[in-house]
Every structure is written in C-alpha cells, then in structure tokens.
Tab-separated table of C-alpha atoms and ligand atoms in Angstrom:
chain	number	residue	atom	x	y	z
X	22	MET	CA	227.669	-45.826	-107.821
X	23	ALA	CA	227.006	-43.601	-104.889
X	24	LYS	CA	228.906	-40.323	-104.826
X	25	MET	CA	230.635	-38.312	-102.139
X	26	LYS	CA	232.330	-34.941	-101.758
X	27	ALA	CA	236.096	-34.597	-101.395
X	28	ALA	CA	238.374	-31.555	-101.022
X	29	VAL	CA	241.242	-32.177	-103.422
X	30	ILE	CA	244.573	-30.526	-104.232
X	31	LEU	CA	245.238	-31.149	-107.923
X	32	ASN	CA	248.905	-30.094	-108.098
X	33	PRO	CA	251.659	-28.483	-105.992
X	34	GLY	CA	250.775	-24.886	-105.183
X	35	GLY	CA	247.138	-25.530	-106.115
X	36	GLU	CA	243.971	-24.461	-104.303
X	37	PHE	CA	241.337	-26.730	-102.822
X	38	GLU	CA	238.670	-27.973	-105.171
X	39	ILE	CA	235.505	-29.713	-103.999
X	40	GLN	CA	235.026	-32.745	-106.242
X	41	GLU	CA	232.297	-35.337	-106.545
X	42	ARG	CA	233.892	-38.756	-106.430
X	43	GLU	CA	232.673	-42.312	-106.301
X	44	ILE	CA	232.617	-43.703	-102.796
X	45	PRO	CA	235.636	-46.059	-102.774
X	46	GLN	CA	235.424	-49.754	-101.940
X	47	SER	CA	237.714	-51.188	-99.298
X	48	GLY	CA	240.411	-53.662	-100.311
X	49	PRO	CA	240.858	-56.942	-98.379
X	50	ASP	CA	243.002	-55.380	-95.614
X	51	GLU	CA	241.276	-51.999	-95.492
X	52	ILE	CA	238.254	-50.531	-93.804
X	53	ARG	CA	236.079	-47.720	-95.102
X	54	ILE	CA	235.268	-44.959	-92.648
X	55	LYS	CA	232.362	-42.559	-92.976
X	56	VAL	CA	234.238	-39.439	-91.900
X	57	ALA	CA	232.518	-37.334	-89.236
X	58	ALA	CA	235.353	-34.861	-88.636
X	59	CYS	CA	238.889	-34.150	-89.812
X	60	GLY	CA	241.255	-31.699	-88.187
X	61	ILE	CA	243.415	-29.339	-90.235
X	62	CYS	CA	247.105	-29.479	-89.362
X	63	HIS	CA	250.155	-27.463	-90.423
X	64	GLY	CA	251.426	-30.779	-91.818
X	65	ASP	CA	248.767	-30.487	-94.525
X	66	GLU	CA	250.829	-27.651	-95.995
X	67	LEU	CA	253.098	-30.374	-97.405
X	68	VAL	CA	250.323	-31.295	-99.835
X	69	ARG	CA	249.844	-27.713	-100.945
X	70	HIS	CA	253.578	-27.092	-101.402
X	71	GLY	CA	254.561	-30.495	-102.759
X	72	GLY	CA	257.932	-32.220	-102.840
X	73	PHE	CA	257.367	-34.640	-99.971
X	74	PRO	CA	258.617	-38.198	-100.659
X	75	GLY	CA	255.813	-40.469	-101.834
X	76	LEU	CA	253.363	-37.601	-102.390
X	77	SER	CA	251.449	-37.659	-105.686
X	78	TYR	CA	248.471	-35.742	-107.078
X	79	PRO	CA	245.549	-35.328	-107.070
X	80	ARG	CA	245.573	-35.719	-103.286
X	81	VAL	CA	243.016	-35.334	-100.501
X	82	PRO	CA	244.875	-34.044	-97.390
X	83	GLY	CA	243.969	-34.683	-93.771
X	84	HIS	CA	245.492	-36.921	-91.088
X	85	GLU	CA	243.273	-36.070	-88.112
X	86	VAL	CA	240.383	-38.296	-89.114
X	87	ALA	CA	237.473	-39.426	-86.938
X	88	GLY	CA	234.384	-41.323	-88.027
X	89	VAL	CA	232.497	-44.587	-88.069
X	90	VAL	CA	233.435	-47.864	-89.765
X	91	ASP	CA	231.150	-48.256	-92.742
X	92	GLU	CA	232.601	-51.266	-94.583
X	93	VAL	CA	235.194	-53.884	-93.640
X	94	GLY	CA	237.605	-55.669	-96.015
X	95	SER	CA	237.441	-59.459	-96.280
X	96	ALA	CA	240.733	-60.045	-94.407
X	97	VAL	CA	240.041	-57.632	-91.541
X	98	THR	CA	239.200	-59.288	-88.233
X	99	GLU	CA	239.567	-56.604	-85.547
X	100	TRP	CA	237.072	-53.998	-86.793
X	101	LYS	CA	233.375	-54.132	-87.506
X	102	LYS	CA	230.795	-51.894	-89.067
X	103	GLY	CA	229.689	-49.233	-86.585
X	104	ASP	CA	232.981	-48.978	-84.656
X	105	ARG	CA	233.978	-45.389	-83.833
X	106	VAL	CA	237.531	-44.944	-85.094
X	107	GLY	CA	240.284	-42.474	-85.909
X	108	VAL	CA	243.229	-42.382	-88.322
X	109	GLY	CA	246.350	-40.257	-87.920
X	110	TRP	CA	249.574	-39.451	-89.801
X	111	HIS	CA	250.828	-43.042	-89.607
X	112	GLY	CA	248.805	-44.665	-92.368
X	113	GLY	CA	250.068	-48.238	-92.120
X	114	HIS	CA	253.171	-50.375	-92.251
X	115	CYS	CA	254.504	-53.410	-94.130
X	116	PHE	CA	255.204	-55.776	-91.172
X	117	VAL	CA	258.223	-57.296	-92.990
X	118	CYS	CA	260.981	-54.628	-93.264
X	119	ASP	CA	263.705	-54.635	-90.587
X	120	PRO	CA	262.198	-51.840	-88.411
X	121	CYS	CA	258.774	-53.592	-88.594
X	122	ARG	CA	260.380	-56.917	-87.643
X	123	ARG	CA	261.778	-55.094	-84.596
X	124	GLY	CA	258.292	-53.848	-83.781
X	125	ASP	CA	259.154	-50.247	-84.634
X	126	PHE	CA	256.206	-49.750	-86.973
X	127	LEU	CA	256.488	-45.984	-86.973
X	128	LYS	CA	259.875	-46.289	-88.661
X	129	CYS	CA	258.627	-48.754	-91.320
X	130	GLU	CA	260.623	-48.287	-94.528
X	131	LYS	CA	257.395	-48.480	-96.538
X	132	ALA	CA	255.158	-46.617	-94.087
X	133	ALA	CA	252.013	-45.139	-95.595
X	134	ILE	CA	251.159	-41.577	-94.598
X	135	THR	CA	247.532	-40.545	-94.390
X	136	GLY	CA	246.808	-37.549	-96.580
X	137	ILE	CA	250.272	-37.785	-98.212
X	138	THR	CA	250.801	-41.214	-99.795
X	139	ARG	CA	247.092	-42.118	-99.432
X	140	ASP	CA	244.050	-39.879	-99.565
X	141	GLY	CA	243.247	-38.327	-96.208
X	142	GLY	CA	240.184	-37.148	-94.333
X	143	TYR	CA	239.045	-33.996	-96.153
X	144	GLN	CA	236.263	-36.114	-97.680
X	145	GLU	CA	233.095	-37.926	-96.716
X	146	TYR	CA	234.546	-41.447	-96.887
X	147	ILE	CA	238.129	-42.623	-96.461
X	148	LEU	CA	239.834	-45.980	-96.904
X	149	ALA	CA	242.241	-46.853	-94.098
X	150	ARG	CA	244.581	-49.771	-93.645
X	151	HIS	CA	243.332	-51.883	-90.745
X	152	GLU	CA	246.580	-51.565	-88.728
X	153	ALA	CA	246.420	-47.751	-88.883
X	154	VAL	CA	243.112	-47.399	-87.052
X	155	ALA	CA	242.478	-46.376	-83.423
X	156	LEU	CA	239.296	-46.952	-81.429
X	157	ILE	CA	237.544	-43.798	-80.193
X	158	PRO	CA	236.090	-44.378	-76.723
X	159	GLU	CA	232.462	-43.543	-75.950
X	160	GLY	CA	232.229	-40.104	-74.399
X	161	LEU	CA	234.697	-38.510	-76.801
X	162	GLU	CA	233.150	-36.547	-79.663
X	163	TYR	CA	234.385	-37.001	-83.224
X	164	ALA	CA	235.327	-33.328	-83.629
X	165	ASP	CA	237.470	-33.529	-80.466
X	166	ALA	CA	238.976	-36.893	-81.421
X	167	GLY	CA	240.208	-35.545	-84.801
X	168	PRO	CA	242.958	-33.197	-83.538
X	169	LEU	CA	243.923	-35.729	-80.874
X	170	MET	CA	244.987	-38.075	-83.724
X	171	CYS	CA	247.928	-35.745	-84.522
X	172	ALA	CA	248.400	-32.797	-82.153
X	173	GLY	CA	247.189	-34.967	-79.265
X	174	VAL	CA	249.251	-38.090	-79.840
X	175	THR	CA	252.334	-36.021	-80.671
X	176	THR	CA	252.337	-34.293	-77.282
X	177	PHE	CA	250.940	-37.186	-75.189
X	178	ASN	CA	253.175	-39.878	-76.654
X	179	SER	CA	256.380	-37.836	-76.601
X	180	LEU	CA	255.834	-36.716	-73.004
X	181	ARG	CA	255.131	-40.221	-71.741
X	182	HIS	CA	258.380	-41.557	-73.223
X	183	ILE	CA	260.792	-38.806	-72.233
X	184	GLY	CA	261.534	-39.859	-68.658
X	185	ALA	CA	259.949	-37.072	-66.591
X	186	LYS	CA	258.495	-38.248	-63.282
X	187	ILE	CA	255.619	-37.014	-61.135
X	188	GLY	CA	256.599	-33.697	-59.584
X	189	ASP	CA	259.297	-32.884	-62.165
X	190	LEU	CA	259.388	-29.383	-63.595
X	191	VAL	CA	258.233	-29.525	-67.220
X	192	GLY	CA	258.113	-26.527	-69.532
X	193	ILE	CA	255.655	-26.299	-72.396
X	194	LEU	CA	257.099	-23.919	-74.961
X	195	GLY	CA	254.495	-22.362	-77.251
X	196	ILE	CA	250.776	-22.021	-76.511
X	197	GLY	CA	249.208	-23.178	-79.772
X	198	GLY	CA	247.645	-26.267	-81.320
X	199	LEU	CA	250.232	-28.575	-79.760
X	200	GLY	CA	251.064	-26.522	-76.676
X	201	HIS	CA	247.526	-26.129	-75.335
X	202	LEU	CA	247.221	-29.931	-75.357
X	203	GLY	CA	250.743	-30.408	-73.992
X	204	ILE	CA	249.918	-28.291	-70.933
X	205	GLN	CA	246.863	-30.416	-70.215
X	206	TYR	CA	248.634	-33.774	-70.625
X	207	ALA	CA	251.644	-32.655	-68.601
X	208	ALA	CA	249.461	-31.354	-65.774
X	209	LYS	CA	247.308	-34.498	-65.724
X	210	ALA	CA	250.503	-36.594	-65.690
X	211	GLY	CA	251.495	-34.970	-62.397
X	212	TYR	CA	254.345	-32.795	-63.635
X	213	ARG	CA	254.800	-29.257	-62.371
X	214	VAL	CA	253.985	-27.379	-65.536
X	215	VAL	CA	255.416	-24.046	-66.618
X	216	ALA	CA	253.926	-22.598	-69.776
X	217	ILE	CA	256.189	-20.410	-71.900
X	218	GLY	CA	254.573	-18.092	-74.419
X	219	ARG	CA	255.100	-14.840	-76.254
X	220	GLY	CA	252.898	-12.116	-74.816
X	221	ALA	CA	250.645	-11.916	-71.779
X	222	GLU	CA	247.403	-12.824	-73.541
X	223	ASN	CA	247.677	-16.608	-73.015
X	224	GLU	CA	248.668	-16.537	-69.345
X	225	ALA	CA	245.167	-16.964	-67.906
X	226	LEU	CA	244.355	-19.749	-70.357
X	227	ALA	CA	247.648	-21.585	-69.706
X	228	LYS	CA	246.912	-21.549	-65.977
X	229	LYS	CA	243.354	-22.690	-66.529
X	230	LEU	CA	244.697	-25.620	-68.574
X	231	GLY	CA	246.960	-26.695	-65.715
X	232	ALA	CA	250.174	-24.629	-65.656
X	233	PHE	CA	251.168	-23.272	-62.215
X	234	ALA	CA	253.423	-20.632	-63.749
X	235	TYR	CA	253.641	-18.677	-66.980
X	236	ILE	CA	256.715	-17.098	-68.534
X	237	ASN	CA	256.130	-14.282	-71.002
X	238	THR	CA	259.170	-14.224	-73.289
X	239	LYS	CA	258.382	-10.660	-74.350
X	240	THR	CA	259.190	-9.360	-70.891
X	241	ALA	CA	261.297	-12.117	-69.282
X	242	ASN	CA	264.212	-14.381	-70.169
X	243	ALA	CA	262.695	-17.867	-70.181
X	244	ALA	CA	265.977	-19.679	-69.437
X	245	GLU	CA	266.650	-17.448	-66.408
X	246	GLU	CA	263.108	-17.864	-65.080
X	247	LEU	CA	263.316	-21.653	-65.449
X	248	LYS	CA	266.637	-21.668	-63.584
X	249	LYS	CA	264.984	-19.767	-60.707
X	250	LEU	CA	262.413	-22.577	-60.535
X	251	GLY	CA	265.211	-25.173	-60.280
X	252	GLY	CA	265.702	-25.975	-63.972
X	253	ALA	CA	263.357	-27.989	-66.153
X	254	LYS	CA	263.589	-31.752	-66.504
X	255	VAL	CA	261.905	-31.496	-69.889
X	256	ILE	CA	260.880	-28.665	-72.155
X	257	LEU	CA	258.338	-29.646	-74.786
X	258	GLY	CA	259.255	-27.487	-77.786
X	259	THR	CA	256.103	-26.880	-79.810
X	260	ALA	CA	257.032	-23.451	-81.201
X	261	PRO	CA	257.770	-23.499	-84.950
X	262	ASN	CA	260.784	-21.225	-84.425
X	263	ALA	CA	264.362	-22.499	-83.998
X	264	LYS	CA	265.603	-19.450	-82.063
X	265	VAL	CA	262.723	-19.682	-79.586
X	266	MET	CA	263.548	-23.371	-79.033
X	267	THR	CA	267.277	-22.915	-78.480
X	268	ASP	CA	266.798	-19.859	-76.246
X	269	VAL	CA	265.367	-22.083	-73.500
X	270	ILE	CA	268.116	-24.749	-73.444
X	271	ASP	CA	269.980	-23.019	-70.593
X	272	GLY	CA	266.773	-23.323	-68.565
X	273	LEU	CA	267.099	-27.112	-68.543
X	274	GLY	CA	268.395	-28.627	-65.304
X	275	VAL	CA	270.853	-31.523	-64.963
X	276	ASP	CA	270.015	-34.268	-67.507
X	277	GLY	CA	267.288	-31.997	-68.865
X	278	LYS	CA	265.898	-32.653	-72.306
X	279	LEU	CA	264.538	-30.379	-74.983
X	280	LEU	CA	261.808	-32.478	-76.573
X	281	VAL	CA	261.282	-31.222	-80.113
X	282	VAL	CA	257.817	-31.735	-81.608
X	283	GLY	CA	257.374	-28.430	-83.445
X	284	ALA	CA	259.039	-28.217	-86.852
X	285	PRO	CA	260.901	-24.975	-87.616
X	286	HIS	CA	262.248	-24.760	-91.174
X	287	GLU	CA	265.546	-23.147	-90.182
X	288	PRO	CA	268.344	-25.122	-88.435
X	289	MET	CA	268.655	-25.006	-84.648
X	290	GLU	CA	271.879	-23.615	-83.189
X	291	VAL	CA	273.209	-24.933	-79.913
X	292	SER	CA	276.706	-24.786	-78.417
X	293	ALA	CA	278.445	-27.892	-77.102
X	294	ILE	CA	278.949	-26.166	-73.745
X	295	GLN	CA	275.196	-25.754	-73.336
X	296	LEU	CA	274.813	-29.539	-73.568
X	297	LEU	CA	278.005	-30.542	-71.723
X	298	ALA	CA	277.404	-28.202	-68.775
X	299	ALA	CA	274.494	-30.230	-67.425
X	300	ARG	CA	274.430	-33.441	-69.553
X	301	ARG	CA	271.538	-31.902	-71.466
X	302	ALA	CA	270.063	-33.503	-74.580
X	303	ILE	CA	267.831	-32.594	-77.485
X	304	GLN	CA	265.439	-35.209	-78.790
X	305	GLY	CA	262.771	-35.231	-81.483
X	306	TRP	CA	259.590	-37.262	-81.325
X	307	PRO	CA	257.201	-37.921	-84.227
X	308	ALA	CA	253.581	-38.675	-83.184
X	309	GLY	CA	252.953	-42.404	-82.783
X	310	THR	CA	251.275	-45.553	-84.057
X	311	ALA	CA	247.553	-46.269	-84.063
X	312	MET	CA	247.847	-47.868	-80.624
X	313	ASP	CA	249.613	-44.768	-79.307
X	314	SER	CA	246.724	-42.721	-80.693
X	315	GLN	CA	244.236	-45.038	-79.042
X	316	ASP	CA	246.037	-44.591	-75.710
X	317	THR	CA	245.891	-40.829	-76.291
X	318	LEU	CA	242.143	-40.920	-76.945
X	319	GLU	CA	241.472	-43.122	-73.919
X	320	PHE	CA	243.568	-40.956	-71.607
X	321	SER	CA	241.930	-37.805	-72.959
X	322	ARG	CA	238.486	-39.198	-72.230
X	323	TYR	CA	239.581	-40.381	-68.780
X	324	ALA	CA	241.393	-37.169	-67.777
X	325	GLY	CA	239.071	-34.714	-69.492
X	326	VAL	CA	241.682	-33.412	-71.943
X	327	ARG	CA	240.110	-31.754	-74.993
X	328	PRO	CA	241.405	-29.670	-77.870
X	329	MET	CA	240.032	-26.147	-78.292
X	330	ILE	CA	238.510	-26.131	-81.763
X	331	GLU	CA	236.511	-24.237	-84.344
X	332	LYS	CA	234.317	-26.264	-86.690
X	333	TYR	CA	233.722	-25.630	-90.382
X	334	PRO	CA	231.717	-27.685	-92.886
X	335	LEU	CA	233.768	-29.398	-95.639
X	336	GLU	CA	232.341	-27.004	-98.252
X	337	LYS	CA	234.107	-24.128	-96.461
X	338	VAL	CA	237.482	-25.843	-96.628
X	339	LYS	CA	239.307	-22.807	-98.090
X	340	GLU	CA	238.117	-20.488	-95.339
X	341	ALA	CA	238.780	-23.107	-92.662
X	342	TYR	CA	242.253	-23.817	-93.994
X	343	GLU	CA	243.185	-20.143	-94.134
X	344	ARG	CA	241.930	-19.694	-90.576
X	345	MET	CA	244.154	-22.530	-89.338
X	346	ILE	CA	247.321	-21.819	-91.318
X	347	SER	CA	247.267	-18.077	-90.614
X	348	GLY	CA	247.430	-18.945	-86.912
X	349	LYS	CA	244.340	-16.847	-86.128
X	350	VAL	CA	242.468	-19.776	-84.628
X	351	GLU	CA	242.626	-20.823	-80.996
X	352	PHE	CA	243.765	-23.522	-81.505
X	353	ARG	CA	242.652	-26.107	-84.079
X	354	VAL	CA	240.236	-26.040	-86.987
X	355	VAL	CA	238.125	-29.124	-87.638
X	356	LEU	CA	236.188	-29.897	-90.819
X	357	THR	CA	232.869	-31.618	-90.237
X	358	MET	CA	231.089	-33.725	-92.848
U	26	ZN	ZN1	249.551	-33.200	-88.102
U	27	ZN	ZN1	257.823	-52.073	-92.583
C-alpha cells in the first residue's frame, strides 16, 4: 500500500506527531482528496485540548482543506477525479434527522465535523463525504481557498444573511483572521465599512482592504464614534474577547445587530436597556454548508477577495501552528503538502 504523511494528535494535550499512514480508500459515498493546502484555525485548538463532543484520538486536525479529487466512491455522482475542491468545518450530514428534513443541514443532529469527528486536512490525502465538498473555481489558488473554507465562509455567509443593505453602516470589530476578510466582503457588498481595532498599526491596512474609517479603541470609544457616524446597522464581532464585543453594542443604530462570529470563552454581559433602547439584537452565526463555502469561493474569485497568509510545509506543522495560535501571523497560516 502506498503511504502518506499525516500530522496527528495522539491524545488531549498532546503535541503534533508526523506519522506515515496508509493512503485511505474512499467508501461508497466518499471522495478522496489529494490535499494541496490546509489552513490552521483557532478551532483546531479543540483537538489539542480535547473534550469536544464526538472527538476521539488519534486525530488529524484541519478544516480548511483545499486539493484535487483523487478517487471517487462508487455511489458518488457529482464529483470526478481531477476536480478542484475544498472541505470546511461542516463534514457532512445524515439527510434524515428533523433539521436535515427541513433542509437545515448545518444543524444536522448527526453532523460530521472535519478534523474533529473525522480526520482533517493536516495530511497528504483526506476522505470527505460527498455532500461536504465545495468546488474551487479556476483562478483561485489552493493556499488561498483553504482559509476561505472557514474564516471566509464564516464572515461572508453571516454578513449576507444579516439584513444589511447597500449603503448601510457596517462595523467590523477585530482586524485578524476573520476581520481582514470581513472588511473585504463587507466593502465588496456595498456597505459603508468601519473597521474597529486595538492600536493604530492596522489602520492603513483596514483602509486598503476597503474600510472608509478606522476606530482605534486604544484612543477612542468605539460606541461613541459609531454613534457620530449614525449608528451601525451591523457590527461583525470577530474579536475573541467578550468585553470588546459588548463595548460596541451602544454604537448600534435602531434595529442594529451585533453579529457574533468570534468565540470568547467568557460570557458576554449586556443590559436589557441596551437592547430595548433601539430594538437591538445579538445573533451568532456558525460558518455554513458546502454550498455556502462554494458561494464564498466563487464570490472571492469574482470580487478579488483573498486571505493574507503565510505558508509552511506540513513537516513544519509545530512551528506553523505556534505561529498561528500565538497570534503573531498576519493573518492566517496555511500548511502546504
Ligand atoms: Zn475554523
Ligand atoms: Zn441530519
């Protein structure tokens, strides 16, 4: 049997180990992808820490997968060898539970999660369920497509469902892996984009990416500044800090929404008056299905939206991972095979 390399976590709290494994064979409803690139995401920390429902070990993390179809299961009709494809967090669904029967595949009661309940993309070949696969358009490189399968679809798909219209004031809170993509999508969608970050160092970049204004929370009160601009229709909360998220709520205008896509560990505190005063709401949004990812990839190609990345070979997974999780990178790290 032919062999491949895989970066594996053997147990909770463990370090990465590069293993030689047999190249797996696809089941009837799976495809095998020769991985070209896989982004590293803060979500991969779940594998290192353990405790997530459905997670078992050893496990190969990675849910920002991009590559080429290499083998197709006997029951698969929509993919063929040579297709350029991506796989994200949503790793497949059962089609028969109540949420699936309603068409809400993301909320499937038996949903597979790439890199959590199934092995992910930190390896040279991955098996993916056929319904969890998105087509990568020509003109989009694998290393760019990887992060778009999680950070990209999370910001693109949440923004397009939240009800902001062309010309609305939209705040992007946090200039990081999610935020730098959120600014681009929001600007290309025709919103008036205000970037909100800590420190002056990201102002020039935020404006280059499409923001017309930048609020530095070190020197200004973000809620007050947003009010001066008329109040935001939506604030995309990408910062992994509950206090930072709730501090901006008063900067939302009438019917404004705080759209939560970052995941602080601590609870968020908000007073009823803050919500009642202007019919404000707080809503979370988790990524999307394979088709949502495909829409994200297509729009990114069309509109010229790209993640800012650093590439590392799979063998340097420890270094790459440390670079990403420490937050030193601007803004995503991608493993290449
Ligand atoms: Zn992710
Ligand atoms: Zn289901």
